[in-house]
Coordinates of C-alpha atoms in Angstrom, one line a residue:
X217 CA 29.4 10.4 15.3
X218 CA 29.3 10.6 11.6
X219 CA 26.9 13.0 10.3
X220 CA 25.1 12.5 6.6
X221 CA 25.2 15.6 3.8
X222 CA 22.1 15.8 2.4
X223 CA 21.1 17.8 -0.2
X224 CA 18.0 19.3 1.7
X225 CA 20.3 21.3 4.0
X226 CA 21.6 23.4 0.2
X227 CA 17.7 24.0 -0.3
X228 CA 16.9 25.0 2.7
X229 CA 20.2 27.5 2.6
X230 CA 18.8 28.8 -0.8
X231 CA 15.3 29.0 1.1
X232 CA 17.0 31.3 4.3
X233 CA 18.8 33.6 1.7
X234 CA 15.8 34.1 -0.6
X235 CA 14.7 37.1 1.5
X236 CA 15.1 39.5 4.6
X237 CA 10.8 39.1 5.7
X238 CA 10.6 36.0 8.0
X239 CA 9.8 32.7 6.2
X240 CA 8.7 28.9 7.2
X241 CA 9.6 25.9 5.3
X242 CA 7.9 22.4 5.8
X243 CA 10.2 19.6 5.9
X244 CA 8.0 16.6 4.4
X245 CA 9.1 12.9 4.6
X246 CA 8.5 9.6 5.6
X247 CA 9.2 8.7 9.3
X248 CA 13.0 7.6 10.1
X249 CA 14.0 9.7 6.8
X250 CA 16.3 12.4 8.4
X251 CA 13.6 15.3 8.9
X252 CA 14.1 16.0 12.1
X253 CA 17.8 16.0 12.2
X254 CA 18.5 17.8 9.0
X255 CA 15.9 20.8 10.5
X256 CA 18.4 20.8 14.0
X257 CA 21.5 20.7 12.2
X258 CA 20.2 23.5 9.8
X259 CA 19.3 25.4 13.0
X260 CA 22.5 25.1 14.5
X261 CA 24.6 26.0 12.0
X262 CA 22.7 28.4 9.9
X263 CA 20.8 31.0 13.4
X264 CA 22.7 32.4 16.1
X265 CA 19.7 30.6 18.5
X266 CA 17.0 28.6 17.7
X267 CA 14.1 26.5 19.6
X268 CA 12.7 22.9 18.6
X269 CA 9.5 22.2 20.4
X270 CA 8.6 18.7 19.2
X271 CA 4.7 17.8 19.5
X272 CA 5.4 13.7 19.8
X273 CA 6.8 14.3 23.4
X274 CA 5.9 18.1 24.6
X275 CA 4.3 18.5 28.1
X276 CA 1.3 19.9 28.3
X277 CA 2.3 23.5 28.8
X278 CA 3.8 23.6 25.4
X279 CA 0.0 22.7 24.5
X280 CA -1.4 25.1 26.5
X281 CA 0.9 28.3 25.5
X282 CA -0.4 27.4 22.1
X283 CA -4.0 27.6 23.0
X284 CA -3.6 30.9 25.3
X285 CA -1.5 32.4 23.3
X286 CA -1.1 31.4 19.8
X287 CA -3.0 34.2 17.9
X288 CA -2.0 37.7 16.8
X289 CA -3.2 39.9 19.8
X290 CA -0.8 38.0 21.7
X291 CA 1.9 37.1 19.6
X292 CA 3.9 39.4 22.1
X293 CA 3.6 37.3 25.0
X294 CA 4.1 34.0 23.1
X295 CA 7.3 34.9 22.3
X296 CA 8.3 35.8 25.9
X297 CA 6.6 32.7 27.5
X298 CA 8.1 30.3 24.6
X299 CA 11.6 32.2 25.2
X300 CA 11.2 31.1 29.2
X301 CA 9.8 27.9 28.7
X302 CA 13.3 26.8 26.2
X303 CA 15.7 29.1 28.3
X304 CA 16.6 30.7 24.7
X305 CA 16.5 34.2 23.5
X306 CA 15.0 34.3 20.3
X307 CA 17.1 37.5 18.0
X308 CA 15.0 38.9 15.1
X309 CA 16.2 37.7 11.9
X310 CA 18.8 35.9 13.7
X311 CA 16.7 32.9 15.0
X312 CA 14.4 30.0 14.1
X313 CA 11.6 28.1 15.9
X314 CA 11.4 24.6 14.6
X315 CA 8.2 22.6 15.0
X316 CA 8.6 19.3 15.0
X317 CA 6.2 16.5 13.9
X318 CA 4.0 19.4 13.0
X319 CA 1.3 17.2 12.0
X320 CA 0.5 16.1 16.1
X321 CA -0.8 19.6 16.7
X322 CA -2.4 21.2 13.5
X323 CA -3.1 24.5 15.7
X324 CA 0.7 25.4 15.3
X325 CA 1.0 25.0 11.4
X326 CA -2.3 27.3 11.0
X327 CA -0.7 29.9 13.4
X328 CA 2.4 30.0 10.9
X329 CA 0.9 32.2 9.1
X330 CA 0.5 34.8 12.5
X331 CA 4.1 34.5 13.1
X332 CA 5.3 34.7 9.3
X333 CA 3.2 38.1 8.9
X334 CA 5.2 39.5 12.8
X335 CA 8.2 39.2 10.7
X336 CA 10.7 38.6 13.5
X337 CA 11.5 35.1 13.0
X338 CA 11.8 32.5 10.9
X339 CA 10.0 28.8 11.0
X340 CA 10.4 25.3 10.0
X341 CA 8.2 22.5 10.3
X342 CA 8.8 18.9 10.3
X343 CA 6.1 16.2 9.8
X344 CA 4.5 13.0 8.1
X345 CA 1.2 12.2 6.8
X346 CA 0.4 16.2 6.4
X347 CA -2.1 15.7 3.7
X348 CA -4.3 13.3 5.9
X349 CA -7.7 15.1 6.4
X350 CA -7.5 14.6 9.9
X351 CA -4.3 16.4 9.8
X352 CA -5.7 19.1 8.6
X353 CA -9.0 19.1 9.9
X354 CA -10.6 22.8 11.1
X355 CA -7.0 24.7 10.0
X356 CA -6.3 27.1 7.4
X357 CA -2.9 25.7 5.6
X358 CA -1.0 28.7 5.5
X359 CA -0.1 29.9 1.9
X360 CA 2.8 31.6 3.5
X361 CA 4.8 28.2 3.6
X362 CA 7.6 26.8 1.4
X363 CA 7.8 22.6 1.4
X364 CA 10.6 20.6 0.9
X365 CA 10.2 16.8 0.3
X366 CA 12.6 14.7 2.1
X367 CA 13.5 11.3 0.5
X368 CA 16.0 8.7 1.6
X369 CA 19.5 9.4 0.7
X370 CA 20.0 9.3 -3.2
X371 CA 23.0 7.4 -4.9
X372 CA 25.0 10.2 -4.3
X373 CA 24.7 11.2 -0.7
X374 CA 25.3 8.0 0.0
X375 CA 28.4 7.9 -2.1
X376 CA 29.4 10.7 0.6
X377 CA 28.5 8.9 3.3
X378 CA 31.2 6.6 2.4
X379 CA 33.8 9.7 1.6
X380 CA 32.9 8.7 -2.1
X381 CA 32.6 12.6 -3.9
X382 CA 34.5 11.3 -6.8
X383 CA 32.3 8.4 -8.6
X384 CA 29.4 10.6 -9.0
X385 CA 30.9 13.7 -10.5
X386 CA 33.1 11.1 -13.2
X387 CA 29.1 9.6 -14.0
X388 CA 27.4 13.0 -14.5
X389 CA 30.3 13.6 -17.0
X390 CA 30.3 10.6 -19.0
X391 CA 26.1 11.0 -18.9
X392 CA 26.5 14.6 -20.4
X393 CA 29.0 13.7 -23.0
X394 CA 27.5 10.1 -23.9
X395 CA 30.5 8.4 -23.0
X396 CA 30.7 4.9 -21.7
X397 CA 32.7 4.4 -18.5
X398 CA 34.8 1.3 -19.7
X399 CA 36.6 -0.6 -17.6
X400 CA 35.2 1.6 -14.2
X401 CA 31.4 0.0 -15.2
X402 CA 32.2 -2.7 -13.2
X403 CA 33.6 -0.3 -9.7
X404 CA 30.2 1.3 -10.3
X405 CA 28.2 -0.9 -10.7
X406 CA 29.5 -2.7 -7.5
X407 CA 28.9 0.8 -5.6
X408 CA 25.2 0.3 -7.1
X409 CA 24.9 -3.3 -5.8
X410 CA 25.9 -1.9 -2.0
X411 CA 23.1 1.1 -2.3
X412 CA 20.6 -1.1 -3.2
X413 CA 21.8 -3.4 -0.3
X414 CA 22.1 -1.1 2.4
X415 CA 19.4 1.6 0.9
X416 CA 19.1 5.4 2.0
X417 CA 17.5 5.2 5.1
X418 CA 20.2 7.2 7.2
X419 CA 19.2 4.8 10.6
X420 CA 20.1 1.8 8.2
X421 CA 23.6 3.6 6.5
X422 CA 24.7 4.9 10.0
X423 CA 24.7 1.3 11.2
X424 CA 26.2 -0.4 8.9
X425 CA 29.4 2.8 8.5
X426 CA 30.2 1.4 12.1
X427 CA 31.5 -1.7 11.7
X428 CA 30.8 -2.1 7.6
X429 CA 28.3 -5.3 8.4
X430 CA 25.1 -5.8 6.4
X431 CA 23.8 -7.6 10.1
X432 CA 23.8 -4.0 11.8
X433 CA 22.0 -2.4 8.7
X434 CA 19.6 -5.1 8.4
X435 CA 18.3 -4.7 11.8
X436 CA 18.0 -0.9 11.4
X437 CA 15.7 -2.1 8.2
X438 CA 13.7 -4.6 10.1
X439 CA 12.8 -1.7 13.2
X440 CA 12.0 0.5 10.3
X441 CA 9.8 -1.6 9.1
X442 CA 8.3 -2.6 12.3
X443 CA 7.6 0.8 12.9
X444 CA 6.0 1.0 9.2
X445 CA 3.5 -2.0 10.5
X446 CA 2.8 0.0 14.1
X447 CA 1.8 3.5 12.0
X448 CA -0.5 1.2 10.1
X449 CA -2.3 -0.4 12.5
X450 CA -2.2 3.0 14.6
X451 CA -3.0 5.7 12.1
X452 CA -5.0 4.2 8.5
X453 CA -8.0 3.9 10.7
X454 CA -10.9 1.9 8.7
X455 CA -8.8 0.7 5.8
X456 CA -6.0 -0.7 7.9
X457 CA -6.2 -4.0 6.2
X458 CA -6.1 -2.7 2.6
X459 CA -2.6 -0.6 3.7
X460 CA -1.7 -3.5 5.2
X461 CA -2.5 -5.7 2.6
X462 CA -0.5 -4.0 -0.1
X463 CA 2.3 -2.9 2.2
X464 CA 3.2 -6.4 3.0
X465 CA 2.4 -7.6 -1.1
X466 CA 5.1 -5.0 -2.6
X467 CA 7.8 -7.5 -3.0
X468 CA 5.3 -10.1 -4.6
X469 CA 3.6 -7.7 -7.0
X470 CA 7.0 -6.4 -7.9
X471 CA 8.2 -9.8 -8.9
X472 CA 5.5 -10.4 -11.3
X473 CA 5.9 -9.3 -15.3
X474 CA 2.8 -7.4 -14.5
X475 CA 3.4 -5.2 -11.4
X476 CA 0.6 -3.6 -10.8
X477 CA -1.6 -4.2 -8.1
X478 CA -4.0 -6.6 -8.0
X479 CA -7.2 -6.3 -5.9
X480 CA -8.2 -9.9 -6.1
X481 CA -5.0 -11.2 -5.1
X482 CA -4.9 -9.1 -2.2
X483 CA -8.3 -10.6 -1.1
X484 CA -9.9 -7.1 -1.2
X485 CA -12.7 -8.0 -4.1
X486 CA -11.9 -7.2 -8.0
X487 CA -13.2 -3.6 -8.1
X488 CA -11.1 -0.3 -7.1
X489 CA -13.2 0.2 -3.7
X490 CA -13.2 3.8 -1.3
X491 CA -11.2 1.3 0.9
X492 CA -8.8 0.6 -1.4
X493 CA -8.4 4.5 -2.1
X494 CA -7.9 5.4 0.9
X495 CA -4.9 2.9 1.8
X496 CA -3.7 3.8 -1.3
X497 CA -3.5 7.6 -0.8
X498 CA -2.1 6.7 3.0
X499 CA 0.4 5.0 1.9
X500 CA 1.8 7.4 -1.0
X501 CA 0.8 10.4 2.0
X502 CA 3.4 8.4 4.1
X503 CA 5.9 8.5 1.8
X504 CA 6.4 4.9 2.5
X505 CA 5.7 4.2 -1.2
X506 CA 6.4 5.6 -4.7
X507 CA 2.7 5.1 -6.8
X508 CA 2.6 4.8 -10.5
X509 CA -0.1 5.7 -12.3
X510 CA -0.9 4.2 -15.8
X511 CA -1.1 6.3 -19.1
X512 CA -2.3 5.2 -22.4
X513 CA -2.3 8.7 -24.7
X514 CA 0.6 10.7 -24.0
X515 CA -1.6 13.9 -23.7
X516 CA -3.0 12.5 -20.4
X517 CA 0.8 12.2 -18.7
X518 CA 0.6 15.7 -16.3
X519 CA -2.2 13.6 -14.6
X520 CA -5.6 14.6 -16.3
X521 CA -8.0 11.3 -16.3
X522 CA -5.0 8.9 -14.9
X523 CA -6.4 5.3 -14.9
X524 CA -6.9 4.9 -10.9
X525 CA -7.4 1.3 -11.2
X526 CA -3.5 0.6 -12.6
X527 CA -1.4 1.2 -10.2
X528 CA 2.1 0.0 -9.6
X529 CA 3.4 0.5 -5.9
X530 CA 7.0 0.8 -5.3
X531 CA 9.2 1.0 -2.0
X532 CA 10.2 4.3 -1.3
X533 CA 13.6 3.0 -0.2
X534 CA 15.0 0.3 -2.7
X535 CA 16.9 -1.6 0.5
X536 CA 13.9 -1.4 2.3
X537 CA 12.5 -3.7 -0.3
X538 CA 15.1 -5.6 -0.1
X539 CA 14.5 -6.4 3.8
X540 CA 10.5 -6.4 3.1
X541 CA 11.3 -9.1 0.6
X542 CA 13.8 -11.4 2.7
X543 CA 11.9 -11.1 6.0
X544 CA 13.5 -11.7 9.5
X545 CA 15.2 -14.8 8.2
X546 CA 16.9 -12.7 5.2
X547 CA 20.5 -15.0 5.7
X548 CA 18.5 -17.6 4.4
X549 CA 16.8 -15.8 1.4
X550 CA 17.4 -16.4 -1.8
X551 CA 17.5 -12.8 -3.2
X552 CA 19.1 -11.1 -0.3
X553 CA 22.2 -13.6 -0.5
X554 CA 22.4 -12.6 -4.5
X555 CA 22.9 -9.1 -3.4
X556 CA 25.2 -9.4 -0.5
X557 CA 27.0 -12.2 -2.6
X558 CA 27.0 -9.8 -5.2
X559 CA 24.8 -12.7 -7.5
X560 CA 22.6 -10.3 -8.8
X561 CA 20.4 -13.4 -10.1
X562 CA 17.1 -13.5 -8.5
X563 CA 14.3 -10.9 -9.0
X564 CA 16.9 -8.3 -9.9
X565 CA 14.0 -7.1 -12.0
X566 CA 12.2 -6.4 -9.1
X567 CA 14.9 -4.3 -7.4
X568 CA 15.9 -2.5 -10.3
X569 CA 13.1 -0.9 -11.4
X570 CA 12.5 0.2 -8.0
X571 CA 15.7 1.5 -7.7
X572 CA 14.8 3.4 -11.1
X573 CA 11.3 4.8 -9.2
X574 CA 13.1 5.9 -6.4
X575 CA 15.6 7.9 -8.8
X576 CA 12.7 9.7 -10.8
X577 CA 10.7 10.1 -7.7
X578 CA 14.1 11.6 -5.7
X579 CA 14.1 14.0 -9.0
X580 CA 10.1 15.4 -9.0
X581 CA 9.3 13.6 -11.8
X582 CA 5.6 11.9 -11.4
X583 CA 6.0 7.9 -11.8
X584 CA 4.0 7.0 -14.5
X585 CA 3.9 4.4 -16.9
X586 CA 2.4 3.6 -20.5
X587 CA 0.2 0.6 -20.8
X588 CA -2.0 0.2 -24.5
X589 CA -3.7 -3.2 -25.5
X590 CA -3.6 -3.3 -29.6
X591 CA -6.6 -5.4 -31.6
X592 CA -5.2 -6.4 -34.7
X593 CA -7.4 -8.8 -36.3
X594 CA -8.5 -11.6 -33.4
X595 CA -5.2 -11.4 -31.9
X596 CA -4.4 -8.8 -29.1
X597 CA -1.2 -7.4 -28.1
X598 CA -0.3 -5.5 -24.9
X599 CA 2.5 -3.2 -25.0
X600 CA 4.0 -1.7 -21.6
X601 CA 6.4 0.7 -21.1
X602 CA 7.9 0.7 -17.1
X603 CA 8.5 4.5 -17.3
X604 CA 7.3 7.6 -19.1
X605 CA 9.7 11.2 -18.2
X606 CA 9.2 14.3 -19.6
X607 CA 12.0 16.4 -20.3
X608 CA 11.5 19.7 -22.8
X609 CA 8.1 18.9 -23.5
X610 CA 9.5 15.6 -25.1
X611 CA 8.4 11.8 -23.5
X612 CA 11.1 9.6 -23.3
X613 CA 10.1 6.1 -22.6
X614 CA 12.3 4.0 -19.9
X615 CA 12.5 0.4 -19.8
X616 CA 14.9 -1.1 -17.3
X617 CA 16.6 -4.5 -17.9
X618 CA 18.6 -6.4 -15.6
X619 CA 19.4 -9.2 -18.1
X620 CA 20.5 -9.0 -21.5
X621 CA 17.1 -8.8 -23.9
X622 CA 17.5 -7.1 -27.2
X623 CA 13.5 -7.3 -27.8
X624 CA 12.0 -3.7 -27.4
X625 CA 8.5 -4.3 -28.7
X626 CA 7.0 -2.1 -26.4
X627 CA 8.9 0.9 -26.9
X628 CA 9.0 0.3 -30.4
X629 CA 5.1 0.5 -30.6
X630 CA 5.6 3.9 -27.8
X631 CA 7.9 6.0 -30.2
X632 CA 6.3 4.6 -34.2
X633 CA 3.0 6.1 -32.5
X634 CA 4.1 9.0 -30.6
X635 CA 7.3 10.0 -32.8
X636 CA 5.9 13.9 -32.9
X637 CA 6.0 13.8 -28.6
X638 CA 8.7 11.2 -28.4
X639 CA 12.2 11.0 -27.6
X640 CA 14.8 8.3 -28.5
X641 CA 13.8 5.4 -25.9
X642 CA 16.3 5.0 -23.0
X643 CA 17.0 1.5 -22.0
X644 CA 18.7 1.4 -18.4
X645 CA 20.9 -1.7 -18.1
X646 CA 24.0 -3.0 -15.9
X647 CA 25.6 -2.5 -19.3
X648 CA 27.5 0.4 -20.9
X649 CA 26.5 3.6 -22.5
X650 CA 25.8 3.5 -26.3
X651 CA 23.6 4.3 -28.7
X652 CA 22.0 1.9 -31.3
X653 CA 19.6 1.8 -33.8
X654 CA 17.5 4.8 -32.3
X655 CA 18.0 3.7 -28.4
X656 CA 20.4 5.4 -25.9
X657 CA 21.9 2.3 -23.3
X658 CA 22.6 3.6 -20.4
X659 CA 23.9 2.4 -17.0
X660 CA 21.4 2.3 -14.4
X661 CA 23.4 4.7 -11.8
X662 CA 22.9 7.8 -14.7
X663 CA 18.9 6.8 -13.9
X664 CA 19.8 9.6 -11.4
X665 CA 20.5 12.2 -13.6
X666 CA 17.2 11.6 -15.8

């Protein structure tokens, strides 16, 4: 069976080598993402034995050693009954206990701390939806753990996938020395196309490196998002129909010029309600969805005051957006043909700037965007720009094109008004690299390396 390389595994490494004392690292994600199996393979490969206990499916005397035995005074006999109840001896220093889906029994991530400060072992936790409060509800989150955020696979690791370790290396030198990749823009670009397609879900990539058919993919896609729906309806509790609501809206809202969501469309009233919040913050807690928050004064980027009522919502996974968008009857739809067909045509707008989130988001940087209505006179102008980035304490404004526009208004207005905390706009296009009249072009692949 082919097995992915992901990036994780080289943190987690740096994470095990960082220090003799026993440690515990939280593996964070959104379901299907690869938590689980990263965290095994880790194990495996990395401790001379290791245990998963995994709260989704554990009897109920994994339950019950917790609650007899999970405090200090008996830390001892934990060990020894855990030991017995895996058929595994645990060496100090030399093993791991991996708790999986963390978040089903809070009691085991608050005892972390116990069993980081015994110093014989170390620990890593899997788990979605940790910042719910009833996830955390009557624990102490230890201060003793590390976390690592788990996305779906990024451009690259899915360039692996494919035994692809060449294309990504030739970009990240072109990106460094401004050079435009020429005649290879098209071979890239076409690698981009078949990303976006399949996505970086590792259910949907391992399906389709079978037999290379989009069909096998696109059923991985669909359960995925069928199992989306189900943690909706099972775990949003009273504001199931707002998550619901802009869950199944992403696609439309993305379509539009103006992407952010819209209450009154979504028949949930004109006013940012606790209900709306709340699904909201489920959904970004999921890590089903990549939330942009609007801006409009620089100072207020690192989050101070961000305007809660502007919010663009993006698909974590840019092919899961594609699926969400085409439906069950996707050999029929429009867009989904364009992309397989390699028409990139319809919506592309929509998919590329997701694509773009999910890059910035898959690098740390918090998705925001800059939106500024101008009264000059009686006539009012809006300017938007899709992305704002910091990089050396310098904005750089983003605006991604999938057609051929040489208008820039927006950014224009961003960088004449904000020259002394402004870099040269980037424009990310299915064009080349170049630089003109103040903005760098870039291909969208090098969004990666923003």
């Amino acid at each position: 069976m082919k097995t992915l390389r992901r990036k994780g595994y080289q943190k987690l490494l740096e994470w095990k080598n960082s220090s003799e004392n026993s440690k515990a690292m939280l593996i964070n994600g959104a379901r299907r993402v690869g938590k689980s199996f990263l965290a095994e393979e880790f194990a495996r490969n990395e401790y001379k034995t290791h245990i998963l206990v995994d709260f989704s499916s554990a009897d109920k005397s994994v339950f019950n050693l917790f609650e007899n035995f999970g405090n200090r005074m008996k830390i001892d006999e934990f060990f020894n009954q855990l030991s017995v109840m895996f058929s595994t001896k645990l060496f100090p220093h030399e093993s791991v206990i991996i708790f999986d889906e963390v978040q089903k029994f809070p009691k085991a991530r608050e005892f972390i701390k116990q069993l980081v400060m015994d110093n014989r072992y170390d620990y890593i936790e899997t788990g979605s939806l940790i910042g719910l409060k009833k996830n955390v509800a009557d624990i102490v989150i230890p201060s003793e753990e590390e976390q690592l955020n788990l996305y779906p696979l990024d451009f690259e690791e899915f360039l692996w996938a494919l035994d692809d370790e060449v294309t990504v290396p030739f970009l990240r030198e072109h990106y460094d020395n401004k050079m435009p990749l020429g005649n290879l823009l098209k071979t890239v670009n076409e690698k981009l196309r078949l990303y976006m397609t399949i996505g970086g879900m590792p259910q949907s990539v391992l399906a389709y490196l079978k037999e290379k058919k989009y069909e096998d993919s696109e059923r991985a896609k669909q359960q995925i998002l069928r199992l989306y729906r189900d943690d909706i309806a099972k775990y949003a509790g009273n504001y199931t129909a707002e998550a619901q609501a802009i869950f199944d809206a992403i696609p439309s809202m993305l379509s539009h010029h103006d992407k952010k969501i819209k209450f009154s469309s979504l028949g949930l009233g004109d006013r940012f309600s606790v209900a709306f919040a709340n699904a909201v913050f489920w959904l970004k807690e999921s890590m089903v969805a990549n939330l942009s928050y609007c801006v409009d004064e620089p100072a207020l980027f690192d989050g101070f005051a961000l305007d809660s009522s502007k919010i663009k919502c993006y698909m974590a996974d840019t092919g899961l957006l594609l699926s969400l968008s085409a439906g069950k009857d996707y050999l029929t739809n429009e867009m989904y043909k364009s992309f397989v067909l390699g028409k990139l045509s319809v919506n592309k707008g929509m998919m590329t700037e997701n694509l773009i989130a999910q890059m910035l988001q898959s690098s740390n940087h918090p998705l925001r965007f800059f939106e500024k209505t101008v009264t000059s006179g009686e006539k009012k102008h809006k300017y938007e720009v899709d992305f704002l980035v910091k990089q050396k304490n310098k904005l750089i404004a983003l605006e991604v094109k999938s057609g051929n526009c040489t208008e820039h208004s927006s950014l224009n207005y961003f960088y004449d008004t904000y020259k002394k905390k402004a870099a040269n706009p980037i424009i990310l296009t299915k064009g080349d690299f170049k630089e003109s009249e103040g903005y760098i072009h870039m291909p969208l692949a090098m969004g990666m390396f923003l």
